[in-house]
Amino acid sequence: MDISDNINAIKAQLPEGVTLIAVSKTKPEADIMQAYNGGQRVFGENKAQEMKQKHENLPEDIQWHFIGHLQENKIKYIINYVTMIHSVDSLKLLAEINKRAAMCNRTVDCLFEMDISHEASKFGLSREELCMLLESETFKTLGNVRICGLMGIGSITQDRNQTRKEFKQLREMFVCIKEKYFADKPYFKEISMGMTGDYDIAVEEGATFVRIGSKIFGQRNYAV
Ligand SMILES: *Cc1c(COP(=O)(O)O)cnc(C)c1O
């Protein structure tokens, strides 16, 4: 299995305007370097300390996207280099990211993670929670975060119609939130959805980022 070939095969299927995030969580730096040497620059990780380690050891021009659940006390491991945080699911977390970003003189791009699957194991906001957050006084004071769009994780299911329904719903929420709160913000344009098993559906339903791990790097072994 050649990592670069896998990436090229996926990229050949993606329309213009859809960015591939190579999800390298749990994978060794040598695997990332194979992808890098084939031209891939955008990578996704879901653990802050793991991302920090890889960022320190790997080339400077890699764009690191944080896609996992982020604990406030771990923000410090990623804040000074992260390209985008896909998983903001509370005002408290966003305010903490803002505070840390201000401390290193950055404005950090963020997405709100929306709960589209309603699976107990997953995180994310409802549409109502997001509206309340965006209308809060605190939100208006956050000058060191830039909200670029929404992210969602589809259900674990073989039912592709269910997955499609969830992705459609995320896109509808995106359109509605954009209209209501970000109409004059051209950078609010991203929809992050789709993984190895469902990225084809996500692309059809309007994804601008797909997050693909196993199809590029092979199955993950969490026992290591
Ligand atoms: C692991 C992970 C992915 C990639 O999953 P694959 O099925 O291996 O493509 C995408 N998004 C998130 C949030 C993940 O945690």
Coordinates of C-alpha atoms and ligand atoms in Angstrom, one line a residue:
M1 CA 0.0 0.0 0.0
D2 CA 1.4 3.3 -1.0
I3 CA 0.2 6.3 0.9
S4 CA 0.8 8.8 -1.9
D5 CA -1.1 6.7 -4.4
N6 CA -4.0 6.5 -2.0
I7 CA -4.0 10.3 -1.6
N8 CA -3.8 10.8 -5.4
A9 CA -6.7 8.4 -6.0
I10 CA -8.9 10.3 -3.5
K11 CA -7.9 13.7 -4.8
A12 CA -8.8 12.6 -8.3
Q13 CA -12.3 12.2 -7.1
L14 CA -12.7 15.5 -5.3
P15 CA -14.1 18.4 -7.1
E16 CA -12.3 21.8 -7.0
G17 CA -12.9 23.6 -3.8
V18 CA -12.9 20.5 -1.6
T19 CA -9.8 20.2 0.6
L20 CA -8.5 16.8 1.7
I21 CA -7.4 16.6 5.3
A22 CA -5.2 13.5 5.7
V23 CA -6.1 12.3 9.2
S24 CA -2.9 10.9 10.6
K25 CA -3.9 10.3 14.2
T26 CA -2.1 7.3 15.8
K27 CA 0.1 7.0 12.7
P28 CA 3.9 7.4 12.8
E29 CA 5.7 10.4 11.5
A30 CA 7.3 8.3 8.7
D31 CA 3.8 7.8 7.3
I32 CA 3.1 11.5 7.4
M33 CA 6.4 12.1 5.6
Q34 CA 5.4 9.7 2.8
A35 CA 2.3 11.7 2.3
Y36 CA 4.3 15.0 2.6
N37 CA 6.8 13.9 0.0
G38 CA 3.9 13.2 -2.4
G39 CA 2.8 16.8 -2.0
Q40 CA 0.2 16.6 0.8
R41 CA 0.4 19.5 3.2
V42 CA -2.9 19.4 5.2
F43 CA -3.1 16.9 8.1
G44 CA -5.7 16.3 10.8
E45 CA -5.1 15.1 14.4
N46 CA -7.4 14.5 17.3
K47 CA -5.1 14.5 20.3
A48 CA -3.4 17.8 21.3
Q49 CA -0.2 16.3 22.7
E50 CA 0.2 14.0 19.7
M51 CA -0.2 16.9 17.3
K52 CA 2.3 19.0 19.3
Q53 CA 4.9 16.2 19.0
K54 CA 4.4 15.8 15.3
H55 CA 4.4 19.5 14.7
E56 CA 7.7 19.8 16.4
N57 CA 9.3 17.0 14.5
L58 CA 7.9 17.5 11.0
P59 CA 8.2 20.2 8.3
E60 CA 7.1 23.8 9.2
D61 CA 4.8 24.1 6.2
I62 CA 2.4 21.4 7.2
Q63 CA -1.1 22.8 8.0
W64 CA -2.4 21.1 11.1
H65 CA -6.2 20.8 11.6
F66 CA -7.4 19.8 15.0
I67 CA -10.5 17.5 14.6
G68 CA -10.9 15.9 18.0
H69 CA -12.7 16.8 21.2
L70 CA -10.5 19.6 22.7
Q71 CA -10.1 20.0 26.5
E72 CA -9.5 23.5 27.7
N73 CA -6.3 22.5 29.5
K74 CA -4.8 21.1 26.2
I75 CA -5.4 24.2 24.1
K76 CA -1.8 25.3 25.0
Y77 CA -0.3 22.4 23.0
I78 CA -1.8 23.6 19.7
I79 CA -2.6 27.2 19.9
N80 CA 0.5 28.8 18.4
Y81 CA 0.5 26.8 15.2
V82 CA -2.9 25.2 14.6
T83 CA -4.4 26.1 11.2
M84 CA -8.0 25.4 12.2
I85 CA -9.9 23.9 15.1
H86 CA -12.9 21.9 13.8
S87 CA -14.4 20.9 17.1
V88 CA -15.6 23.9 19.0
D89 CA -18.7 22.8 20.9
S90 CA -19.2 25.4 23.7
L91 CA -18.9 29.1 24.3
K92 CA -16.6 28.3 27.3
L93 CA -14.2 26.4 25.1
L94 CA -14.3 29.2 22.4
A95 CA -13.6 31.9 25.0
E96 CA -10.6 29.9 26.3
I97 CA -9.3 29.4 22.8
N98 CA -9.7 33.2 22.2
K99 CA -7.8 34.0 25.4
R100 CA -4.9 31.7 24.5
A101 CA -4.9 33.0 20.9
A102 CA -4.7 36.6 22.2
M103 CA -1.7 35.6 24.4
C104 CA 0.3 34.6 21.3
N105 CA -1.1 37.4 19.1
R106 CA -3.0 35.1 16.8
T107 CA -6.4 34.9 15.3
V108 CA -7.4 31.3 15.2
D109 CA -9.8 29.9 12.6
C110 CA -12.5 27.7 14.1
L111 CA -15.5 25.6 13.1
F112 CA -18.5 24.8 15.3
E113 CA -19.1 21.1 15.7
M114 CA -22.8 20.3 15.2
D115 CA -24.5 17.3 16.6
I116 CA -26.0 15.7 13.5
S117 CA -26.0 12.0 14.5
H118 CA -27.5 12.3 18.0
E119 CA -25.3 9.4 19.1
A120 CA -24.5 9.5 22.8
S121 CA -20.8 9.1 22.2
K122 CA -20.5 12.1 20.1
F123 CA -20.1 15.8 20.9
G124 CA -21.6 18.8 19.2
L125 CA -24.1 21.6 19.4
S126 CA -27.8 21.7 18.4
R127 CA -28.9 24.5 16.1
E128 CA -30.6 26.2 19.1
E129 CA -27.5 26.0 21.2
L130 CA -25.4 27.5 18.4
C131 CA -27.9 30.4 18.0
M132 CA -27.8 31.2 21.7
L133 CA -24.0 31.1 21.6
L134 CA -23.8 33.4 18.6
E135 CA -26.3 35.9 20.2
S136 CA -24.5 36.0 23.6
E137 CA -22.7 39.1 24.7
T138 CA -19.5 37.1 25.4
F139 CA -19.3 35.9 21.8
K140 CA -19.3 39.5 20.5
T141 CA -16.2 40.2 22.6
L142 CA -14.0 37.4 21.1
G143 CA -11.6 39.1 18.8
N144 CA -9.0 36.4 18.4
V145 CA -11.1 33.6 16.9
R146 CA -12.6 33.6 13.4
I147 CA -15.6 31.4 12.8
C148 CA -15.2 29.8 9.4
G149 CA -18.1 27.4 9.3
L150 CA -19.5 24.1 10.7
M151 CA -18.3 20.6 11.2
G152 CA -20.2 17.3 11.7
I153 CA -19.6 13.6 12.1
G154 CA -22.1 11.3 10.5
S155 CA -23.6 8.3 12.3
I156 CA -21.8 5.0 12.4
T157 CA -24.2 3.2 10.1
Q158 CA -24.4 1.2 6.9
D159 CA -27.6 3.2 6.0
R160 CA -26.3 5.6 3.4
N161 CA -29.6 7.4 3.3
Q162 CA -29.3 8.2 7.0
T163 CA -25.8 9.6 6.4
R164 CA -27.0 11.6 3.5
K165 CA -29.9 13.0 5.6
E166 CA -27.4 14.1 8.3
F167 CA -25.1 15.8 5.8
K168 CA -28.0 17.6 4.2
Q169 CA -29.1 18.8 7.6
L170 CA -25.6 20.1 8.3
R171 CA -25.6 22.0 5.0
E172 CA -29.0 23.5 5.7
M173 CA -27.8 24.6 9.1
F174 CA -24.7 26.2 7.5
V175 CA -26.9 28.1 5.0
C176 CA -29.3 29.3 7.7
I177 CA -26.5 30.3 10.2
K178 CA -24.6 32.1 7.4
E179 CA -27.6 34.1 6.4
K180 CA -28.5 35.0 9.9
Y181 CA -25.1 35.8 11.5
F182 CA -22.3 35.7 8.9
A183 CA -23.9 37.2 5.7
D184 CA -21.1 39.8 5.5
K185 CA -18.3 37.4 6.4
P186 CA -16.8 35.8 3.3
Y187 CA -14.6 33.6 5.5
F188 CA -17.7 31.8 6.9
K189 CA -17.7 29.3 4.0
E190 CA -16.5 25.9 5.3
I191 CA -18.5 22.7 5.8
S192 CA -16.3 19.9 7.3
M193 CA -17.9 16.5 6.8
G194 CA -17.1 13.1 5.4
M195 CA -14.7 10.4 6.4
T196 CA -13.4 7.2 4.7
G197 CA -16.8 5.5 4.6
D198 CA -18.9 8.4 3.6
Y199 CA -16.9 11.2 2.0
D200 CA -18.4 10.6 -1.4
I201 CA -21.9 11.4 0.1
A202 CA -20.4 14.4 1.9
V203 CA -19.0 15.9 -1.3
E204 CA -22.3 15.5 -3.0
E205 CA -24.0 17.3 -0.1
G206 CA -21.6 20.3 -0.2
A207 CA -18.5 19.5 2.0
T208 CA -15.6 21.9 1.6
F209 CA -13.3 19.8 3.8
V210 CA -13.3 16.0 3.9
R211 CA -11.3 14.2 6.7
I212 CA -9.9 10.9 5.6
G213 CA -7.7 8.6 7.6
S214 CA -7.9 4.8 7.1
K215 CA -8.3 5.0 3.3
I216 CA -5.0 6.8 3.2
F217 CA -2.9 5.3 6.0
G218 CA -4.7 2.0 6.5
Q219 CA -6.6 0.7 9.6
R220 CA -5.6 2.3 12.9
N221 CA -4.4 0.1 15.7
Y222 CA -5.5 1.7 19.0
A223 CA -3.9 -1.1 21.1
V224 CA -0.4 0.3 20.4
Ligands
LIG1 C1 -10.6 9.6 12.9 C2 -11.4 10.7 12.3 C3 -11.6 10.9 10.9 C4 -11.1 9.9 9.9 O1 -11.7 8.7 10.0 P1 -11.5 7.5 8.8 O2 -12.7 6.7 8.9 O3 -10.3 6.8 9.2 O4 -11.4 8.2 7.5 C5 -12.4 11.9 10.5 N1 -12.9 12.8 11.4 C6 -12.7 12.7 12.7 C7 -13.3 13.7 13.6 C8 -12.0 11.6 13.2 O5 -11.8 11.5 14.6

